[in-house]
Tab-separated table of C-alpha atoms in Angstrom:
chain	number	residue	atom	x	y	z
A	1	MET	CA	-17.832	-9.221	-15.344
A	2	THR	CA	-19.321	-8.216	-19.062
A	3	VAL	CA	-18.403	-4.686	-19.634
A	4	SER	CA	-19.148	-2.332	-22.504
A	5	LEU	CA	-17.124	0.107	-24.455
A	6	GLU	CA	-18.759	2.921	-23.793
A	7	GLN	CA	-18.643	2.046	-19.568
A	8	LEU	CA	-15.142	2.103	-20.000
A	9	ARG	CA	-14.860	5.168	-21.913
A	10	ARG	CA	-16.301	6.805	-19.010
A	11	CYS	CA	-13.864	5.639	-16.378
A	12	HIS	CA	-10.949	7.945	-15.748
A	13	PHE	CA	-8.175	5.587	-14.516
A	14	ALA	CA	-7.633	1.876	-14.836
A	15	VAL	CA	-5.352	-0.380	-12.371
A	16	ASP	CA	-3.775	-3.821	-13.635
A	17	LEU	CA	-3.003	-5.527	-10.168
A	18	GLY	CA	-0.445	-8.169	-10.658
A	19	ALA	CA	1.577	-10.560	-8.476
A	20	ALA	CA	4.245	-9.274	-9.409
A	21	ARG	CA	3.748	-5.298	-10.651
A	22	THR	CA	0.909	-3.306	-10.734
A	23	ARG	CA	0.606	-0.276	-12.936
A	24	VAL	CA	-1.725	2.422	-13.446
A	25	TYR	CA	-2.914	4.152	-16.445
A	26	VAL	CA	-4.726	7.391	-16.359
A	27	LYS	CA	-6.836	8.634	-18.723
A	28	GLY	CA	-4.984	11.521	-20.765
A	29	ALA	CA	-2.001	11.351	-18.497
A	30	GLY	CA	-0.953	7.705	-19.879
A	31	LEU	CA	0.832	5.199	-17.478
A	32	VAL	CA	1.987	6.543	-14.365
A	33	VAL	CA	2.791	4.063	-12.180
A	34	ASP	CA	4.574	0.747	-13.064
A	35	GLN	CA	6.261	-1.081	-9.723
A	36	PRO	CA	6.537	-3.987	-8.267
A	37	SER	CA	3.427	-5.035	-5.980
A	38	VAL	CA	5.668	-5.041	-2.820
A	39	ALA	CA	5.245	-3.049	0.585
A	40	ALA	CA	7.769	-2.930	3.964
A	41	VAL	CA	5.889	-2.675	6.770
A	42	ASN	CA	7.147	-1.758	10.468
A	43	THR	CA	5.547	-4.048	12.541
A	44	ARG	CA	5.925	-2.181	15.692
A	45	THR	CA	4.683	0.982	14.634
A	46	GLY	CA	2.490	-0.543	11.643
A	47	ALA	CA	3.729	2.175	9.370
A	48	LEU	CA	4.697	1.862	5.587
A	49	ILE	CA	8.448	1.886	5.233
A	50	ALA	CA	8.374	1.444	1.458
A	51	VAL	CA	6.468	0.367	-1.473
A	52	GLY	CA	7.626	-0.593	-4.930
A	53	GLU	CA	11.040	-1.044	-6.252
A	54	PHE	CA	12.396	0.120	-2.965
A	55	ALA	CA	10.325	-2.268	-1.110
A	56	GLU	CA	11.727	-5.459	-2.806
A	57	GLN	CA	15.172	-4.569	-2.706
A	58	MET	CA	14.555	-5.531	0.782
A	59	THR	CA	13.282	-8.802	0.148
A	60	GLY	CA	15.608	-11.024	2.293
A	61	ARG	CA	17.682	-8.194	3.834
A	62	THR	CA	15.577	-6.935	6.763
A	63	PRO	CA	15.907	-6.618	10.283
A	64	SER	CA	12.890	-8.787	12.419
A	65	TYR	CA	10.675	-5.854	12.794
A	66	ILE	CA	10.257	-5.098	9.490
A	67	ARG	CA	8.126	-7.326	7.049
A	68	VAL	CA	7.899	-7.292	3.472
A	69	VAL	CA	4.768	-8.121	1.980
A	70	ARG	CA	2.886	-8.784	-1.387
A	71	PRO	CA	-0.679	-7.544	-1.521
A	72	VAL	CA	-1.875	-9.168	-4.689
A	73	SER	CA	-1.379	-13.582	-4.926
A	74	GLY	CA	-1.942	-14.730	-8.375
A	75	GLY	CA	-3.610	-11.708	-9.447
A	76	THR	CA	-5.860	-11.562	-6.512
A	77	VAL	CA	-5.783	-9.182	-4.251
A	78	VAL	CA	-5.387	-10.955	-0.628
A	79	ASP	CA	-4.857	-8.074	1.855
A	80	ILE	CA	-7.254	-5.036	0.799
A	81	ASP	CA	-6.151	-2.939	3.062
A	82	MET	CA	-2.387	-3.042	2.445
A	83	ALA	CA	-3.207	-3.082	-1.200
A	84	GLN	CA	-4.812	0.228	-0.796
A	85	ARG	CA	-2.539	2.099	0.815
A	86	MET	CA	0.494	0.519	-1.590
A	87	LEU	CA	-1.510	2.187	-4.330
A	88	ARG	CA	-1.691	5.702	-2.116
A	89	HIS	CA	1.833	5.608	-2.244
A	90	LEU	CA	2.408	4.821	-5.608
A	91	LEU	CA	0.135	7.283	-7.168
A	92	GLY	CA	1.226	9.904	-5.014
A	93	ASP	CA	-0.222	12.908	-3.549
A	94	LYS	CA	-0.427	14.867	-6.559
A	95	MET	CA	-2.041	12.566	-8.661
A	96	ARG	CA	-4.510	11.328	-6.409
A	97	ARG	CA	-5.651	14.874	-5.556
A	98	ALA	CA	-6.215	15.448	-9.562
A	99	LEU	CA	-8.012	11.930	-9.703
A	100	ARG	CA	-10.586	13.024	-6.193
A	101	ARG	CA	-11.265	16.289	-8.328
A	102	LYS	CA	-13.147	13.812	-10.863
A	103	PRO	CA	-16.881	14.112	-10.284
A	104	ARG	CA	-18.287	9.990	-9.935
A	105	LEU	CA	-14.593	8.709	-10.312
A	106	ARG	CA	-14.785	5.911	-12.025
A	107	ALA	CA	-12.030	2.924	-12.456
A	108	ALA	CA	-11.431	-0.202	-14.774
A	109	ALA	CA	-9.211	-2.973	-13.668
A	110	CYS	CA	-7.880	-6.471	-14.817
A	111	THR	CA	-8.867	-9.581	-13.543
A	112	PRO	CA	-7.853	-12.885	-14.155
A	113	HIS	CA	-9.820	-15.074	-16.550
A	114	GLU	CA	-12.777	-16.668	-14.540
A	115	ALA	CA	-11.850	-15.151	-11.275
A	116	ASP	CA	-14.106	-16.039	-8.555
A	117	PRO	CA	-16.396	-13.716	-7.042
A	118	LEU	CA	-14.477	-13.223	-3.715
A	119	ALA	CA	-11.484	-12.635	-6.142
A	120	GLN	CA	-13.019	-9.535	-8.090
A	121	ARG	CA	-15.420	-8.242	-4.797
A	122	ALA	CA	-11.504	-7.566	-3.551
A	123	THR	CA	-10.213	-5.901	-6.498
A	124	ILE	CA	-13.453	-3.779	-6.410
A	125	GLU	CA	-12.933	-2.730	-2.558
A	126	THR	CA	-9.483	-2.059	-2.920
A	127	LEU	CA	-10.231	0.812	-5.991
A	128	VAL	CA	-13.121	1.993	-3.823
A	129	GLY	CA	-11.122	2.376	-1.077
A	130	LEU	CA	-9.082	5.236	-3.654
A	131	GLY	CA	-12.128	6.664	-3.885
A	132	ALA	CA	-13.690	5.601	-6.987
A	133	ARG	CA	-17.542	5.447	-6.913
A	134	ARG	CA	-17.766	2.543	-9.757
A	135	VAL	CA	-15.389	0.220	-10.428
A	136	GLU	CA	-15.632	-1.790	-14.293
A	137	LEU	CA	-14.201	-5.215	-14.693
A	138	VAL	CA	-12.111	-6.584	-17.743
A	139	ASP	CA	-10.783	-9.971	-18.162
A	140	THR	CA	-7.150	-9.880	-18.365
A	141	LEU	CA	-7.022	-11.901	-21.721
A	142	ILE	CA	-8.795	-9.423	-23.542
A	143	ALA	CA	-7.300	-6.281	-22.138
A	144	ALA	CA	-3.692	-7.600	-23.060
A	145	ALA	CA	-5.108	-8.890	-26.870
A	146	VAL	CA	-6.108	-5.249	-27.090
A	147	GLY	CA	-3.034	-3.825	-26.019
A	148	CYS	CA	-0.759	-5.829	-28.199
A	149	GLY	CA	-2.869	-4.950	-31.074
A	150	LEU	CA	-4.863	-7.998	-31.979
A	151	PRO	CA	-7.795	-7.669	-34.180
A	152	VAL	CA	-10.052	-9.148	-31.367
A	153	GLU	CA	-12.892	-7.690	-33.001
A	154	ARG	CA	-12.960	-9.558	-35.900
A	155	PRO	CA	-14.475	-12.848	-37.049
A	156	GLU	CA	-11.199	-14.689	-36.838
A	157	ALA	CA	-9.090	-16.169	-34.550
A	158	SER	CA	-6.276	-14.571	-32.486
A	159	MET	CA	-4.560	-16.358	-29.945
A	160	ILE	CA	-3.471	-14.646	-26.751
A	161	MET	CA	-0.943	-16.182	-24.355
A	162	VAL	CA	-0.687	-14.326	-20.951
A	163	CYS	CA	2.429	-15.505	-18.900
A	164	GLY	CA	1.910	-13.918	-15.606
A	165	ALA	CA	4.568	-14.599	-12.291
A	166	ALA	CA	1.663	-16.883	-10.718
A	167	ALA	CA	0.007	-18.064	-13.734
A	168	THR	CA	-0.186	-18.800	-17.500
A	169	GLN	CA	-3.817	-17.836	-19.500
A	170	VAL	CA	-4.137	-19.242	-22.961
A	171	ALA	CA	-7.272	-18.081	-25.015
A	172	VAL	CA	-8.751	-17.751	-28.495
A	173	LEU	CA	-10.648	-14.549	-29.156
A	174	SER	CA	-13.457	-13.909	-32.141
A	175	LEU	CA	-15.694	-11.243	-32.551
A	176	GLY	CA	-14.156	-9.578	-29.324
A	177	SER	CA	-15.122	-12.636	-27.190
A	178	ILE	CA	-13.241	-15.788	-25.453
A	179	VAL	CA	-14.162	-18.691	-27.751
A	180	THR	CA	-12.227	-20.828	-25.266
A	181	ALA	CA	-9.652	-20.685	-22.622
A	182	GLU	CA	-7.300	-22.256	-19.887
A	183	ARG	CA	-5.819	-20.929	-16.852
A	184	ILE	CA	-2.335	-22.572	-15.835
A	185	PRO	CA	-0.937	-22.094	-12.154
A	186	VAL	CA	2.404	-22.242	-13.718
A	187	GLY	CA	3.903	-18.831	-14.201
A	188	GLY	CA	7.440	-17.090	-13.576
A	189	GLU	CA	7.494	-18.078	-9.878
A	190	ALA	CA	7.239	-21.628	-11.029
A	191	VAL	CA	9.955	-21.393	-12.971
A	192	ASP	CA	12.466	-19.482	-10.469
A	193	ARG	CA	11.129	-22.020	-8.149
A	194	ALA	CA	12.767	-25.119	-10.430
A	195	ILE	CA	16.086	-23.144	-10.708
A	196	VAL	CA	16.532	-22.339	-6.927
A	197	GLN	CA	15.824	-26.387	-6.357
A	198	HIS	CA	18.154	-27.952	-9.112
A	199	LEU	CA	20.824	-25.491	-7.728
A	200	ARG	CA	20.165	-26.833	-4.151
A	201	HIS	CA	19.691	-30.480	-5.230
A	202	GLU	CA	22.288	-30.977	-7.380
A	203	HIS	CA	24.899	-28.308	-6.260
A	204	GLU	CA	24.146	-27.737	-2.365
A	205	LEU	CA	24.174	-24.279	-3.417
A	206	LEU	CA	21.162	-21.339	-2.025
A	207	LEU	CA	20.597	-19.063	-4.479
A	208	PRO	CA	19.210	-15.303	-2.943
A	209	SER	CA	15.797	-14.684	-4.023
A	210	GLN	CA	17.061	-11.730	-5.727
A	211	SER	CA	19.713	-13.776	-7.846
A	212	VAL	CA	17.125	-15.692	-9.837
A	213	ARG	CA	16.281	-13.017	-12.273
A	214	PRO	CA	19.684	-11.776	-12.847
A	215	LEU	CA	20.524	-15.209	-13.849
A	216	GLN	CA	17.949	-15.940	-16.558
A	217	VAL	CA	18.949	-12.249	-18.105
A	218	ALA	CA	22.672	-13.479	-17.918
A	219	LEU	CA	21.505	-16.155	-20.160
A	220	SER	CA	19.596	-14.057	-22.364
A	221	ASP	CA	21.828	-14.599	-25.262
A	222	ASN	CA	20.206	-16.974	-26.817
A	223	GLY	CA	18.953	-18.007	-23.490
A	224	LEU	CA	17.921	-21.413	-22.332
A	225	THR	CA	18.571	-22.791	-25.756
A	226	PRO	CA	21.016	-25.065	-27.257
A	227	GLN	CA	22.489	-22.397	-28.748
A	228	GLY	CA	23.141	-20.456	-25.714
A	229	PRO	CA	26.169	-20.499	-23.427
A	230	ALA	CA	27.135	-23.959	-22.391
A	231	SER	CA	27.827	-22.870	-18.884
A	232	THR	CA	27.849	-20.033	-16.218
A	233	GLU	CA	28.962	-19.205	-12.801
A	234	ILE	CA	26.745	-18.683	-9.872
A	235	HIS	CA	27.212	-17.194	-6.714
A	236	GLY	CA	25.386	-18.249	-3.483
A	237	ARG	CA	25.355	-19.691	-0.057
A	238	ASP	CA	27.039	-23.318	0.774
A	239	VAL	CA	23.812	-25.212	2.038
A	240	ALA	CA	26.239	-27.109	4.459
A	241	THR	CA	28.999	-24.607	5.785
A	242	GLY	CA	26.870	-21.447	5.105
A	243	LEU	CA	29.804	-19.831	3.526
A	244	ALA	CA	29.542	-18.130	0.070
A	245	ARG	CA	30.605	-20.367	-2.644
A	246	SER	CA	30.464	-19.836	-6.611
A	247	VAL	CA	29.548	-23.091	-8.928
A	248	ARG	CA	29.984	-23.408	-12.831
A	249	VAL	CA	26.150	-24.338	-13.972
A	250	ASP	CA	25.503	-26.358	-17.291
A	251	THR	CA	22.828	-24.359	-19.079
A	252	ALA	CA	21.754	-27.825	-20.490
A	253	ALA	CA	20.918	-29.164	-17.005
A	254	MET	CA	19.191	-26.145	-16.288
A	255	ARG	CA	17.352	-26.115	-19.172
A	256	ASP	CA	15.763	-29.416	-18.186
A	257	ALA	CA	15.150	-28.115	-14.539
A	258	ILE	CA	12.667	-25.466	-15.651
A	259	HIS	CA	11.215	-27.757	-18.441
A	260	THR	CA	9.277	-29.503	-15.861
A	261	PRO	CA	6.878	-26.647	-14.631
A	262	LEU	CA	6.621	-25.334	-18.361
A	263	LEU	CA	4.962	-29.120	-19.405
A	264	ALA	CA	1.873	-27.931	-17.762
A	265	VAL	CA	1.389	-24.774	-20.143
A	266	LEU	CA	1.774	-26.990	-23.187
A	267	ASP	CA	-0.907	-28.866	-21.930
A	268	GLY	CA	-3.213	-26.118	-21.173
A	269	ILE	CA	-2.469	-24.592	-25.024
A	270	GLY	CA	-3.367	-28.833	-26.302
A	271	LYS	CA	-6.459	-28.530	-24.401
A	272	VAL	CA	-7.314	-24.895	-25.724
A	273	LEU	CA	-6.584	-25.975	-29.249
A	274	ARG	CA	-8.448	-29.217	-29.109
A	275	GLU	CA	-11.552	-27.259	-27.717
A	276	CYS	CA	-11.867	-24.257	-30.766
A	277	PRO	CA	-13.647	-24.880	-33.306
A	278	PRO	CA	-11.880	-26.096	-36.323
A	279	ASP	CA	-12.455	-23.069	-38.665
A	280	LEU	CA	-10.699	-21.010	-35.860
A	281	VAL	CA	-7.993	-23.662	-35.510
A	282	ALA	CA	-7.199	-22.950	-39.329
A	283	ASP	CA	-6.775	-19.221	-39.123
A	284	LEU	CA	-3.874	-20.168	-35.673
A	285	ALA	CA	-2.128	-22.276	-38.076
A	286	GLU	CA	-1.239	-18.957	-39.735
A	287	ARG	CA	-1.377	-16.190	-37.251
A	288	GLY	CA	0.126	-18.173	-34.620
A	289	ILE	CA	0.158	-17.609	-31.125
A	290	MET	CA	1.062	-14.147	-29.305
A	291	MET	CA	2.567	-14.111	-25.710
A	292	VAL	CA	2.524	-11.204	-23.584
A	293	GLY	CA	2.801	-11.019	-20.009
A	294	GLY	CA	6.497	-10.667	-18.202
A	295	THR	CA	7.347	-14.094	-18.378
A	296	ALA	CA	7.033	-14.025	-21.988
A	297	LEU	CA	10.336	-12.631	-21.811
A	298	LEU	CA	12.082	-15.748	-20.285
A	299	PRO	CA	14.674	-17.013	-22.777
A	300	GLY	CA	14.051	-19.540	-25.084
A	301	LEU	CA	10.258	-20.129	-23.847
A	302	ASP	CA	9.044	-19.073	-27.726
A	303	GLN	CA	11.099	-21.442	-29.319
A	304	MET	CA	10.213	-24.387	-27.124
A	305	LEU	CA	6.120	-23.674	-27.945
A	306	ARG	CA	6.818	-23.285	-31.519
A	307	ASP	CA	9.223	-26.999	-31.403
A	308	ALA	CA	5.892	-28.410	-29.042
A	309	THR	CA	2.946	-26.708	-31.104
A	310	GLY	CA	4.150	-26.321	-34.838
A	311	VAL	CA	2.817	-22.960	-34.851
A	312	PRO	CA	4.141	-19.499	-34.806
A	313	VAL	CA	4.994	-17.894	-31.860
A	314	HIS	CA	5.502	-14.335	-31.213
A	315	ILE	CA	6.430	-11.794	-28.782
A	316	ALA	CA	4.581	-8.257	-28.193
A	317	GLU	CA	6.462	-5.081	-28.709
A	318	ARG	CA	6.020	-4.565	-24.707
A	319	PRO	CA	4.677	-7.799	-23.168
A	320	ASP	CA	4.740	-6.884	-19.843
A	321	VAL	CA	2.248	-3.448	-20.011
A	322	CYS	CA	0.032	-4.867	-22.772
A	323	ALA	CA	-2.612	-5.528	-20.175
A	324	VAL	CA	-2.548	-1.759	-18.911
A	325	GLN	CA	-2.208	-0.623	-22.247
A	326	GLY	CA	-5.101	-2.353	-23.730
A	327	LEU	CA	-7.084	-0.734	-20.548
A	328	GLY	CA	-5.839	2.717	-21.673
A	329	ALA	CA	-6.641	1.841	-25.173
A	330	MET	CA	-10.538	1.172	-24.091
A	331	LEU	CA	-10.538	4.495	-21.384
A	332	GLU	CA	-9.227	6.594	-24.725
A	333	GLY	CA	-11.921	5.346	-26.764
A	334	ARG	CA	-9.166	4.214	-29.275
A	335	ILE	CA	-10.802	0.698	-29.940
A	336	ALA	CA	-13.948	1.166	-32.178
A	337	PRO	CA	-17.142	-2.169	-31.253
A	338	LEU	CA	-17.935	-3.765	-34.146
A	339	VAL	CA	-21.624	-3.058	-35.052
A	340	LEU	CA	-23.505	-6.142	-35.839
A	341	ASN	CA	-27.087	-4.593	-37.188
A	342	PRO	CA	-29.890	-7.260	-36.862
A	343	LEU	CA	-31.289	-8.190	-40.335
A	344	ALA	CA	-35.148	-7.275	-40.513
A	345	ALA	CA	-37.789	-10.419	-40.730
């Protein structure tokens, strides 16, 4: 999966196929697609009804003959045909025609750290189906580090934490490569499940899937921290009667509910630091951890990491698009490689 910057400069577009959102960067045009990785299909005819945000709004609200599918799970394409159809509709006819006119169309794509060959192959076949003659794969950790401006090419430590929907990836980078890394199968979806289960067990309330994110936004003023609001009102469906009901939820209890899945993330960070050379760990004590990914915006997560690790924790300016912006910077040639001249004998 090692690819040179020279090979990436020859690519015409880059794709970040995430479990939550799909993003496409076109050379010379910038970020042209940033939509949820969701498609709605008519099971009777096989026709694609909607993609992106409109399809996500249909989740849990469709009749029996319409199925809402997610062709990407955990950063891996699980339905190649549906992923291709989704990307075609997200790009639109005009952009697809512009890309098809490129001679020997080349594409770049993000893949999770240590993705197995089958997952890499699925990503390649998805983009080949869009007309790409060659596909270059880039580790999400490196792409995200470049996208948020970390000096990854220098001989000093940079620690990146990619908080995705299905998994969290943590790595220490130096000299343009990964020194040590860990992939933890806990992400934003695990936090959402913890919130839903807490409300069901403690309040006998079923929370609609589309209400989890608004709940987190409602708590975003200091978020799930002791300085945040003491309680908030939640609307859902009663487990016993099936009727609509509202309850007032204690945010301290909510903090405890989401703390359990996040303990695995803290363990992963500890493992990366233990395996890292001491000289690089000394750099991290000053520079800290850079958080990217959509789940990095979870209220109170950065403060929890500061308290647990004792090192500074920073959130990128636009954490959700860092990976695809990093790929775009490589495509546009804005990243200069570190030249190491061998010493003469």
